[in-house]
Short mmCIF file of C-alpha atoms in Angstrom, two decimals:
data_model
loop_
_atom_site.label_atom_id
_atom_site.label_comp_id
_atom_site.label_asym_id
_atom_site.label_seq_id
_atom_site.Cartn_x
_atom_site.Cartn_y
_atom_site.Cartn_z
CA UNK A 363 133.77 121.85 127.56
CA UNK A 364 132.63 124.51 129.60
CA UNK A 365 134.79 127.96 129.03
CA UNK A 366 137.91 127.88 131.94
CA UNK A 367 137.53 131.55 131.13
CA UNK A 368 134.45 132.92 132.07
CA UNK A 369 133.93 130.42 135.10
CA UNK A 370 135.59 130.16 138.91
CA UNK A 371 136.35 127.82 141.33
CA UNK A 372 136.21 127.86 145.16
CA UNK A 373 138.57 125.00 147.23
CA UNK A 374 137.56 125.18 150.59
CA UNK A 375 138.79 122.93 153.63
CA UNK A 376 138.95 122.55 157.00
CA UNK A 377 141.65 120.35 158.13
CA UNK A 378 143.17 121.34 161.48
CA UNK A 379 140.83 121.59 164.80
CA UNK A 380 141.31 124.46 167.27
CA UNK A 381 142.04 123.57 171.14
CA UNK A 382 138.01 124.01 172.27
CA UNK A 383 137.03 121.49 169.39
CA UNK A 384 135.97 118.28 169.83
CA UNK A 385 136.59 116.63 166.11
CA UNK A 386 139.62 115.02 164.67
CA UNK A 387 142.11 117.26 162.63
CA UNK A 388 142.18 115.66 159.04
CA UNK A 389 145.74 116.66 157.76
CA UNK A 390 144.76 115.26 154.03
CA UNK A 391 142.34 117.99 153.64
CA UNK A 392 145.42 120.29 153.68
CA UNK A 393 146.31 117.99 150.57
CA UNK A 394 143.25 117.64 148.86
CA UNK A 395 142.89 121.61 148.08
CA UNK A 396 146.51 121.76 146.84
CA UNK A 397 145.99 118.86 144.50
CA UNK A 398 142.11 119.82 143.33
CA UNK A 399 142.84 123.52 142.50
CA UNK A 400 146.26 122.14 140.56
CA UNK A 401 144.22 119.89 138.54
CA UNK A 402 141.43 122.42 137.73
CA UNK A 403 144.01 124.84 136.62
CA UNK A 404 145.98 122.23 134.81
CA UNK A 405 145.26 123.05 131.10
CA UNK A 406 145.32 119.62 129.94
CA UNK A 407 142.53 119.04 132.27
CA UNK A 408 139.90 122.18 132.27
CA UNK A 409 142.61 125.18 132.64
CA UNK A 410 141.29 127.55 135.19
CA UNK A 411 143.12 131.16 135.15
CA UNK A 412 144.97 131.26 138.82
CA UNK A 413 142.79 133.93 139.77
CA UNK A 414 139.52 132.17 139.09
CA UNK A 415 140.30 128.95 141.42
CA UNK A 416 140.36 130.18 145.29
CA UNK A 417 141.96 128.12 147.34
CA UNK A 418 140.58 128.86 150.90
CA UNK A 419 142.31 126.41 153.96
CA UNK A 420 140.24 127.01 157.32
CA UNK A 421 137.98 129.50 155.95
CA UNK A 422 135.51 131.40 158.61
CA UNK A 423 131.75 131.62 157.53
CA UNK A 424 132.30 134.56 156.51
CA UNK A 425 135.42 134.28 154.38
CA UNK A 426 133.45 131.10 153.01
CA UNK A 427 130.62 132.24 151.87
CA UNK A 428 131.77 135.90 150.45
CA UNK A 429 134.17 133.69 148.25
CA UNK A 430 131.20 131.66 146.51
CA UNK A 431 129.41 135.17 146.30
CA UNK A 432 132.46 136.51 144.29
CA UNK A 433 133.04 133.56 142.26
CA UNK A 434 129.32 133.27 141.47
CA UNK A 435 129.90 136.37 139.09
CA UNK A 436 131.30 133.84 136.45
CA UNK A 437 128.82 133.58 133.82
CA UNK A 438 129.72 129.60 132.91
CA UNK A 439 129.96 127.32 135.66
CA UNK A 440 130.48 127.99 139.22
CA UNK A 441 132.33 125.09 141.15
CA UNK A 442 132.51 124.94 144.68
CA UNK A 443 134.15 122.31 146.91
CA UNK A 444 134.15 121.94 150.61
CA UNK A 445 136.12 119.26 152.40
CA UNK A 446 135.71 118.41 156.61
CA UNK A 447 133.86 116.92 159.06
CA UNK A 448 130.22 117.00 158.17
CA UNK A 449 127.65 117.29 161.07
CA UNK A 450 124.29 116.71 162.22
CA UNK A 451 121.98 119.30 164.25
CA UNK A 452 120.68 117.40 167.44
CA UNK A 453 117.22 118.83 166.89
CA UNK A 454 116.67 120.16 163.43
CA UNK A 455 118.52 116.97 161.56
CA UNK A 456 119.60 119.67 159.02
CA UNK A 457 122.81 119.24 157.14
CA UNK A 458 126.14 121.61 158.62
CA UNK A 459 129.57 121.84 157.71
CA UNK A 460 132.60 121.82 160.90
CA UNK A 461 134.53 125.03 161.26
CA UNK A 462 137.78 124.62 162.53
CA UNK A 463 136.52 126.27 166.34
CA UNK A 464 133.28 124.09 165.83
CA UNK A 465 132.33 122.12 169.06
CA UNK A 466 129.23 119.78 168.97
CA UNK A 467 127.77 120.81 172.56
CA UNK A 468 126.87 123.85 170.85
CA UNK A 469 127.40 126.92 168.43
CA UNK A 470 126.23 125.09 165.42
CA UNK A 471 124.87 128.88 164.25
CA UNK A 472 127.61 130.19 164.31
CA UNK A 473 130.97 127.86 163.75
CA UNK A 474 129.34 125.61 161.28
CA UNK A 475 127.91 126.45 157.97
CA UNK A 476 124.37 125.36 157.63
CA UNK A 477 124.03 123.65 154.01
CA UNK A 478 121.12 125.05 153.50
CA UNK A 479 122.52 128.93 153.90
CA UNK A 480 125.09 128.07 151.05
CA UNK A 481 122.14 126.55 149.23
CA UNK A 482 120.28 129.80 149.09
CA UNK A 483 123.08 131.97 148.07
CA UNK A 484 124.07 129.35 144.91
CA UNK A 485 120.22 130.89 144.12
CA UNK A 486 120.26 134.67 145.00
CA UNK A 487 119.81 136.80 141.75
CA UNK A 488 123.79 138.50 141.97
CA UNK A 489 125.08 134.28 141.31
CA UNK A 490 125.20 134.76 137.46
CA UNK A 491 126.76 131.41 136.90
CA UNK A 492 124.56 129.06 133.93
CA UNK A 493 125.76 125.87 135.89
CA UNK A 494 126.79 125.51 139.82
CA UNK A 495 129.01 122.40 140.44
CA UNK A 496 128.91 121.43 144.27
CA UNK A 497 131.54 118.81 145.38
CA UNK A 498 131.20 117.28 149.36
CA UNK A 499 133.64 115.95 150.94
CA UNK A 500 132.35 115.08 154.31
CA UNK A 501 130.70 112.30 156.33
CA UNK A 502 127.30 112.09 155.90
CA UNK A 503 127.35 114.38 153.01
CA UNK A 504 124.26 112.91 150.90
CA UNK A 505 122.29 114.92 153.73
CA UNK A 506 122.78 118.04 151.63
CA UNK A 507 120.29 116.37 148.63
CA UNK A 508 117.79 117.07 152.14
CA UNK A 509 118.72 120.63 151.84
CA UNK A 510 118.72 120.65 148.07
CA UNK A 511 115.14 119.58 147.50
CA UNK A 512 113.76 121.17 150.22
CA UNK A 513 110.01 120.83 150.41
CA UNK A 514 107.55 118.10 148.97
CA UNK A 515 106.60 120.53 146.10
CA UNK A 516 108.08 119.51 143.02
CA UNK A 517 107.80 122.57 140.94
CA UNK A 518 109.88 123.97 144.23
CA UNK A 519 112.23 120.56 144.04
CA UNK A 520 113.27 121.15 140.35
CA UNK A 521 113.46 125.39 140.82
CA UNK A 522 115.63 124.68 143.64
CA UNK A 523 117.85 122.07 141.78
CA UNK A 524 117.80 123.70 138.11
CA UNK A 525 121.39 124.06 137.01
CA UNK A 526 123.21 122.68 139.57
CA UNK A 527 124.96 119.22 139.86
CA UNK A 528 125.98 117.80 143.69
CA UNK A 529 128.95 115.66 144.17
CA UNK A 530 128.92 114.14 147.67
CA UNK A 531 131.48 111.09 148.92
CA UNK A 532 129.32 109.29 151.30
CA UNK A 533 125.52 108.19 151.47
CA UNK A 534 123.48 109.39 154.56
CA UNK A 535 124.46 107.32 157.25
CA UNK A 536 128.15 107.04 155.84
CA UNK A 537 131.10 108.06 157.25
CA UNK A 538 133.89 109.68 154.31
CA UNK A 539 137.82 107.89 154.83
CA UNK A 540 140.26 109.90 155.76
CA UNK A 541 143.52 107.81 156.64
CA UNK A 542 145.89 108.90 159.23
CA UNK A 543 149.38 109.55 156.87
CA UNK A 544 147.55 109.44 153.53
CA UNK A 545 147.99 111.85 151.03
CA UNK A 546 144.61 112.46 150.15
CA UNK A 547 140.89 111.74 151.92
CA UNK A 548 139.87 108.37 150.02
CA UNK A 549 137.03 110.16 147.74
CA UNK A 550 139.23 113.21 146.33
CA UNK A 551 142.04 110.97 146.24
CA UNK A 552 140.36 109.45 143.61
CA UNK A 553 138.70 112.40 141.92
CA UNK A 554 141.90 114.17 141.09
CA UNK A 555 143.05 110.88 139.86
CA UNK A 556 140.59 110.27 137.72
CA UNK A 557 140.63 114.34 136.13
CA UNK A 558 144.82 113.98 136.03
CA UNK A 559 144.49 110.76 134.42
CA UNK A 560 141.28 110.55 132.72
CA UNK A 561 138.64 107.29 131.42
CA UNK A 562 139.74 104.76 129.46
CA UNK A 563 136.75 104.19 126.47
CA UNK A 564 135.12 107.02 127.09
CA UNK A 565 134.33 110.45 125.55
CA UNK A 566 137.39 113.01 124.53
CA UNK A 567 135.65 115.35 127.05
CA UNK A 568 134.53 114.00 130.52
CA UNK A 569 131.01 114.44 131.52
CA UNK A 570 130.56 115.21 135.68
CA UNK A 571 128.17 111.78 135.71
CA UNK A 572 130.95 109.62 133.92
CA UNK A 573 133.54 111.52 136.44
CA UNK A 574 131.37 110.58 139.70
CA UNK A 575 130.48 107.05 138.35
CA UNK A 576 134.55 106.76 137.65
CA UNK A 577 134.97 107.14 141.33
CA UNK A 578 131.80 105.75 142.89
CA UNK A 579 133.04 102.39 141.26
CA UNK A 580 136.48 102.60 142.46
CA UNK A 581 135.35 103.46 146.01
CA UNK A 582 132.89 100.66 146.22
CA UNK A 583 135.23 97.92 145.06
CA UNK A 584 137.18 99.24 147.67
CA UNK A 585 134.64 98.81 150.18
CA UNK A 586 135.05 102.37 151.66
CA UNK A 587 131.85 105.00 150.35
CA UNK A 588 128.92 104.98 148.12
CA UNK A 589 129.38 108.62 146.48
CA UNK A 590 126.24 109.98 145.19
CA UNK A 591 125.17 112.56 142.36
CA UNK A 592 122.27 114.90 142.58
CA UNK A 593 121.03 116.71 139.13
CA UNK A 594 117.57 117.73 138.35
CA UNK A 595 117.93 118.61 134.62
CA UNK A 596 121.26 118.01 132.50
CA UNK A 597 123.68 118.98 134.61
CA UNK A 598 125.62 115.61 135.58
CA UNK A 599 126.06 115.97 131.31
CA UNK A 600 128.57 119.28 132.11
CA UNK A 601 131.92 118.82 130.83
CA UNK A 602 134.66 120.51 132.83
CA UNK A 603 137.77 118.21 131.78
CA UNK A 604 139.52 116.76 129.32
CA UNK A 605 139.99 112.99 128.83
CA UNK A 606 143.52 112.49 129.28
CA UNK A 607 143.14 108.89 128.78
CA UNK A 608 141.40 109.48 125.21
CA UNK A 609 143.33 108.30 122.45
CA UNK A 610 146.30 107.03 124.15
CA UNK A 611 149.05 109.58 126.19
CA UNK A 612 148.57 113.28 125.41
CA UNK A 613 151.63 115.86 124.34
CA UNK A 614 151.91 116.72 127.84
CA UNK A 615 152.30 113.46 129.12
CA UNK A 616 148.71 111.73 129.72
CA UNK A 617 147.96 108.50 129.85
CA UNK A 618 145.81 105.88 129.90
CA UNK A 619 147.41 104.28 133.07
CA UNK A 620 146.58 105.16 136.93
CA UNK A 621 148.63 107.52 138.12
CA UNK A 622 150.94 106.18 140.63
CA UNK A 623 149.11 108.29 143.43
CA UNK A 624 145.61 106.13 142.57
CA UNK A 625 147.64 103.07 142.71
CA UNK A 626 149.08 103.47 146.13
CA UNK A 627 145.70 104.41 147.45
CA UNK A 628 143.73 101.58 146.25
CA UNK A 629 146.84 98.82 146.92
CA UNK A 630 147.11 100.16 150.73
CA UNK A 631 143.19 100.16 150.58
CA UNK A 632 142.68 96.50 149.10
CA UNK A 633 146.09 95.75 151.46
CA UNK A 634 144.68 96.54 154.69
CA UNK A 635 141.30 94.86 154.03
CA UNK A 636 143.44 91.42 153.05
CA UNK A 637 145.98 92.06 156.83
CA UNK A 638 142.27 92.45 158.26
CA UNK A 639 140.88 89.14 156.57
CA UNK A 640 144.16 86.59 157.40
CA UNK A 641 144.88 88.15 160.82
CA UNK A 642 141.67 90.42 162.48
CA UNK A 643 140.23 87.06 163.29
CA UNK A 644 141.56 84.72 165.99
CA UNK A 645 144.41 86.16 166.57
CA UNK A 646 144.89 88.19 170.19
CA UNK A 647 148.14 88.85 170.13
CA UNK A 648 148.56 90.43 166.44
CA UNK A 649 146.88 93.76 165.44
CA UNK A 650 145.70 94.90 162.70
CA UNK A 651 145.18 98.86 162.33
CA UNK A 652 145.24 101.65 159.73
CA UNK A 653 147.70 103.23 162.08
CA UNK A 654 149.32 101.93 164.46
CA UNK A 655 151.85 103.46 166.72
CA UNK A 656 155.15 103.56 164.85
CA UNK A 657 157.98 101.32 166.82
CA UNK A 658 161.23 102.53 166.69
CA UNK A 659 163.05 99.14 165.83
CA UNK A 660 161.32 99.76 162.49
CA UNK A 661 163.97 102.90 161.69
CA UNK A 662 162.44 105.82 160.60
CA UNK A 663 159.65 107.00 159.61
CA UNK A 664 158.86 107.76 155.47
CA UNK A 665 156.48 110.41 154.63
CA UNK A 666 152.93 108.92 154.53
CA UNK A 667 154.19 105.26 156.07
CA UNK A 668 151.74 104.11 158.58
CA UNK A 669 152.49 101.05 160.74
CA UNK A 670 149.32 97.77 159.28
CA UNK A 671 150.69 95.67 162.12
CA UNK A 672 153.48 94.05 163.81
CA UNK A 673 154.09 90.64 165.33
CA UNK A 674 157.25 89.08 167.47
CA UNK A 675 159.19 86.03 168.12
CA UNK A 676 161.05 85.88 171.27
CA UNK A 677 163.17 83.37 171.88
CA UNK A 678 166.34 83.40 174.58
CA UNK A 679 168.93 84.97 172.67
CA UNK A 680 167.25 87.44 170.62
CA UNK A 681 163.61 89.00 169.98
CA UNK A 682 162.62 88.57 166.00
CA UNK A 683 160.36 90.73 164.87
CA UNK A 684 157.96 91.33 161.28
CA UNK A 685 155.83 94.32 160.40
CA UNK A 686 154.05 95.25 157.65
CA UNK A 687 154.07 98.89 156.92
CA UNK A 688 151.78 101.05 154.12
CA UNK A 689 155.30 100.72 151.69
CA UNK A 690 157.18 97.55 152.50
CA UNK A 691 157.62 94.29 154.56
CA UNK A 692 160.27 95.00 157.63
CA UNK A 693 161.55 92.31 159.70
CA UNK A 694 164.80 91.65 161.80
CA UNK A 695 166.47 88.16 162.03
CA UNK A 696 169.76 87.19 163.00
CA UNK A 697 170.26 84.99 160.80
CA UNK A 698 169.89 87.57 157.54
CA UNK A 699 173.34 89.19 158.93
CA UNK A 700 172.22 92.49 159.74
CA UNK A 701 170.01 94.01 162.14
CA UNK A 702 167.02 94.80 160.46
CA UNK A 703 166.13 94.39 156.48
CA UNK A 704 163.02 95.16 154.08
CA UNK A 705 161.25 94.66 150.95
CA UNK A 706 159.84 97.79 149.88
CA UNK A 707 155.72 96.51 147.96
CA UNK A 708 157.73 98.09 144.65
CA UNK A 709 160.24 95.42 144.65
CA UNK A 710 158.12 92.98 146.24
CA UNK A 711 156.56 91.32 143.02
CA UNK A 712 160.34 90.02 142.29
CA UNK A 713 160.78 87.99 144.98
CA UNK A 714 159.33 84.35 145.89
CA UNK A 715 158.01 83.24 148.91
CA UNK A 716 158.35 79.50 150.60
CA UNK A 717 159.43 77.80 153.86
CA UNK A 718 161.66 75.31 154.35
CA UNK A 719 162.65 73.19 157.49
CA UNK A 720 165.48 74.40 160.25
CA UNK A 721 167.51 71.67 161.48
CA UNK A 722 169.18 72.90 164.35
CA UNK A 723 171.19 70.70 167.00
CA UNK A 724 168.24 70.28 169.17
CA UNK A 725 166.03 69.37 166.65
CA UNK A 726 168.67 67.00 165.41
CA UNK A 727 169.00 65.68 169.19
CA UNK A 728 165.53 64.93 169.45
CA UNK A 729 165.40 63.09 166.04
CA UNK A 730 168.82 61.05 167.07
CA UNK A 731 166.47 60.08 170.49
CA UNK A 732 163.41 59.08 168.70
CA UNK A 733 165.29 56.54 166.67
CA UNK A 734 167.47 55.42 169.15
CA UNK A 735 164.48 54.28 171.27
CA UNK A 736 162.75 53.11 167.98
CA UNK A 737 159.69 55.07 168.26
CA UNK A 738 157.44 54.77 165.28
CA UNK A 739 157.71 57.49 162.34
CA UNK A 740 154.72 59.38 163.32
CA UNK A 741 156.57 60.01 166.78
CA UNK A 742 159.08 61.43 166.09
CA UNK A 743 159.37 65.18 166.34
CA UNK A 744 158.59 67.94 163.53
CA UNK A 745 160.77 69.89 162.46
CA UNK A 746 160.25 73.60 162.98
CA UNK A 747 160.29 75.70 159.31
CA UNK A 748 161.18 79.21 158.40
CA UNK A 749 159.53 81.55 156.17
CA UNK A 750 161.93 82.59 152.97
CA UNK A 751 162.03 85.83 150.84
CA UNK A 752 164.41 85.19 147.96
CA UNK A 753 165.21 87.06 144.91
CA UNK A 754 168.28 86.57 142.87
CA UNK A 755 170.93 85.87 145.37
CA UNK A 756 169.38 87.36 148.09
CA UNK A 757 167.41 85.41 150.33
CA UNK A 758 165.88 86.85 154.11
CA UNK A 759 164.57 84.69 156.51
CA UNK A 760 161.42 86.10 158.13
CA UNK A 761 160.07 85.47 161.44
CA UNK A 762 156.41 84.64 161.84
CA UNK A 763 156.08 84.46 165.43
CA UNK A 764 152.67 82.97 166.57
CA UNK A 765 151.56 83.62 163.26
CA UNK A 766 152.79 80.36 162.33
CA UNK A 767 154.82 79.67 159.74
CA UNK A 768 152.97 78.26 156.24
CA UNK A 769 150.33 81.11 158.07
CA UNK A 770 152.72 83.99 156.74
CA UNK A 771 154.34 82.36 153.89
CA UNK A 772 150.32 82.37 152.42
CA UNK A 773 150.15 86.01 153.67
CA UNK A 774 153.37 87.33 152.21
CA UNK A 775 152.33 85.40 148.52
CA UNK A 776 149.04 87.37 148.65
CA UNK A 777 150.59 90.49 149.38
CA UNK A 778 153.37 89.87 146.83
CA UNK A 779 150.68 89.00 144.05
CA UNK A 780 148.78 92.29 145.13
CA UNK A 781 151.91 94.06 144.11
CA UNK A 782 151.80 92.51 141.05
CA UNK A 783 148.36 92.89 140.38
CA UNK A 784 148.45 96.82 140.64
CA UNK A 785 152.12 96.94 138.92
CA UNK A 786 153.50 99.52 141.66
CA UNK A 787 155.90 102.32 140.91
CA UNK A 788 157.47 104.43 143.18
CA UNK A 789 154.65 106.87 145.01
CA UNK A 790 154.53 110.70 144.02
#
C-alpha cells in the first residue's frame, strides 16, 4: 500500500456548461468527485488526510493546473483525476480537456487544457511524487497515451512514461456514458464501486491493473467502453486500496457483494439494452430511450428515475397506458381499481407474469353468432387476452397496447428474471 500520508489527490470536473458553450452539461460529474474523493479518504479503502484530496468542481486552467503543482509535493504517489467532455483540435489532432466556457469554433488555447501541458508539469523537477496516477474520464480519452509517448524515440517513450500509470474510460474513437439522471458517469460509477467494495479472489491489497481490469470487464459486458491502462515500468502494480472484499466483510462493514449503487447501474444498463432488443425493432409507435420526456400521468418524478419508454391503449371509454421507468413498471387500468399502480424492479422478482383470455359481452356475442350459424371451429373469433402481474393476493392487469399481448407478458418475465438475476435492493 502506498503511504495515504505522504501522498495527495486532485478530483477535478467539469460538469455544468456556461451560456456561450456548445457541449452538454454532465450533472454526474458533480457526483463522481463527491463519491471518488469519499472513497480515497475512506480509511478502509486507502485513507487520504482531508487536506491531501482536492476536490476542484469547474476548475479554470489555472486553478487546475496550480492544484496538481501543489499536490505534486507529495513524495509517494500523486493521483490526479479529471472528468468532462474530452476534445479534439481540428488541426493539431492533439488531446484537450472542455472547460466549462469552452466552445469548439475556437479558444481551444485558452478554455481547454491541452493534455500534453498537464503532461509536462507531472515531469517538471518541483513534482516530487515516486508514482503519478492519472485517471480520464472523458470521451476519447485513450488520445492522451498520444500525448504520453510523445515521439517515436523510445528511450524518450519510457522517460516520458517512467512512474506514471494512465487510467482512461474510453478507447480512441469512443465516446465515455454519461446517462441523463444517473448518479454517476458509467466508468467512475464503477471505479468507486469496485474501491468501496473491493475483488472477490484477489489480493488483500488491490493493484491499479487488477482495479482497471475490474472495471474494463464490467464495462464491456455491458457493452458501453473499452477502458484502457497505460504503464511503462511497474506502475499498473501500485497499490492504493484495500480489498474490502478479501476475506469476507471487514469491521467496518465490507463485503464481498456489489454495492447496491453497482447493481442499479449495471441492471438499468443490461435493462435498457434488453427494452432496445424486444422493442427498438419494428415497432413505430413505441420508443425506446435512455431518457425520455417524463409524462405526467406517471406521478412524480424520483430522484435519478428516467422514463425507458411508454406505450398506450386507447379504447372508447378510457386511455390505458404502460411505462417502464429506470426503478419500476407503471401502468394504469381500470380494471386494477385505482388510477394508476406500479411494481417497483425491487419487488418485481416476487411476482409472476401470464395472460389469460377476457371474455367480455361482445366477445361472448360474437362466439354465440359463430355457433348459431354453425361456422366451423377455426372461424370462430379469438378471444382477446390480458397481461397479469400477480403476487400473493394482488394481481394488476397490464395493458400492452400494440405491443401485443404474449409480446409483453415475454418482456415483463425477462425483466422480472433480470431483477432476480442481480438480487436488487433498494438504491443508495
Amino acid at each position: 500500500m502506498r503511504d495515504p500520508r505522504k501522498s495527495a489527490a486532485v478530483i477535478a470536473g467539469v460538469f455544468s456548461q456556461t451560456s456561450g458553450s456548445d457541449l452538454l452539461n454532465l450533472p454526474a460529474v458533480e457526483n463522481n468527485i463527491r463519491g471518488l474523493a469519499r472513497v480515497l479518504r475512506d480509511p478502509d479503502v486507502w485513507g487520504l488526510p482531508g487536506e491531501r484530496c482536492v476536490e476542484m468542481p469547474q476548475p479554470t486552467r489555472e486553478q487546475f493546473l496550480s492544484a496538481v503543482g501543489e499536490a505534486g509535493a507529495a513524495t509517494d504517489t500523486l493521483f490526479v483525476y479529471f472528468a468532462g467532455h474530452g476534445i479534439i483540435h481540428p488541426a493539431t489532432d492533439r488531446f484537450y480537456l472542455a472547460l466549462p466556457d469552452f466552445n469548439s469554433e475556437g479558444e481551444y488555447a485558452t478554455k481547454a487544457i491541452r493534455y500534453a501541458d498537464l503532461q509536462d508539469l507531472l515531469w517538471e523537477p518541483r513534482i516530487k511524487a515516486r508514482h503519478k496516477v492519472i485517471v480520464l474520464d472523458t470521451c476519447f480519452s485513450a488520445r492522451a497515451f498520444d500525448e504520453s509517448m510523445g515521439g517515436k524515440n523510445t528511450v524518450y517513450q519510457m522517460l516520458r512514461t517512467r512512474g506514471a500509470c494512465t487510467l482512461v474510460s474510453s478507447d480512441v474513437t469512443e465516446t465515455s456514458r454519461a446517462p441523463q439522471g444517473a448518479d454517476y458517469t458509467a466508468y467512475t460509477a464503477r471505479l468507486i464501486s469496485t474501491l468501496q467494495g473491493g475483488i472477490e479472489d484477489e489480493e488483500e491489497t488491490l493493484t491499479l491493473q487488477a482495479i482497471h481490469q475490474n472495471v474494463r470487464e464490467r464495462l464491456r459486458s455491458a457493452g458501453i467502453s473499452t477502458p484502457r491502462i497505460l504503464g511503462a515500468d511497474d506502475t499498473p502494480l501500485v497499490r492504493i486500496a484495500r480489498n474490502r472484499a478479501f476475506g469476507g466483510p471487514t469491521e467496518s462493514g465490507g463485503t464481498r457483494m456489489p454495492s447496491s449503487m453497482d447493481q442499479w447501474q449495471d441492471f438499468q444498463d443490461e435493462l435498457f439494452r434488453l427494452l432496445k432488443a424486444e422493442l427498438g425493432t419494428g415497432q413505430s409507435d413505441v420508443r425506446v430511450e435512455r431518457s425520455l420526456p417524463w409524462d405526467t400521468r406517471l406521478g412524480p418524478q424520483r430522484e435519478g428515475e428516467r422514463l425507458l419508454t411508454f406505450f398506450e391503449h386507447r379504447t372508447l371509454l378510457e386511455n390505458r397506458f404502460t411505462a417502464l421507468t429506470t426503478r419500476s413498471v407503471k401502468f394504469s387500468h381500470s380494471k386494477n381499481g385505482i388510477g394508476g399502480a406500479q411494481v417497483d424492479y425491487t419487488d418485481l422478482r416476487r411476482w409472476s407474469v401470464k395472460i389469460e383470455p377476457v371474455e367480455s359481452l361482445w366477445y361472448k356475442y360474437k362466439q354465440a353468432r359463430a355457433e348459431w350459424y354453425g361456422k366451423p371451429v377455426y372461424a370462430h373469433p379469438t378471444p382477446p387476452y390480458e397481461v397479469l402481474l400477480t403476487c400473493d393476493e394482488t394481481t394488476f392487469r397490464v395493458p400492452h397496447g400494440k405491443v401485443g399481448d404474449a409480446r409483453l407478458r415475454n418482456l415483463l418475465a425477462k425483466v422480472r428474471d433480470l431483477t432476480r438475476k442481480y438480487e436488487l435492493d433498494l438504491p443508495v
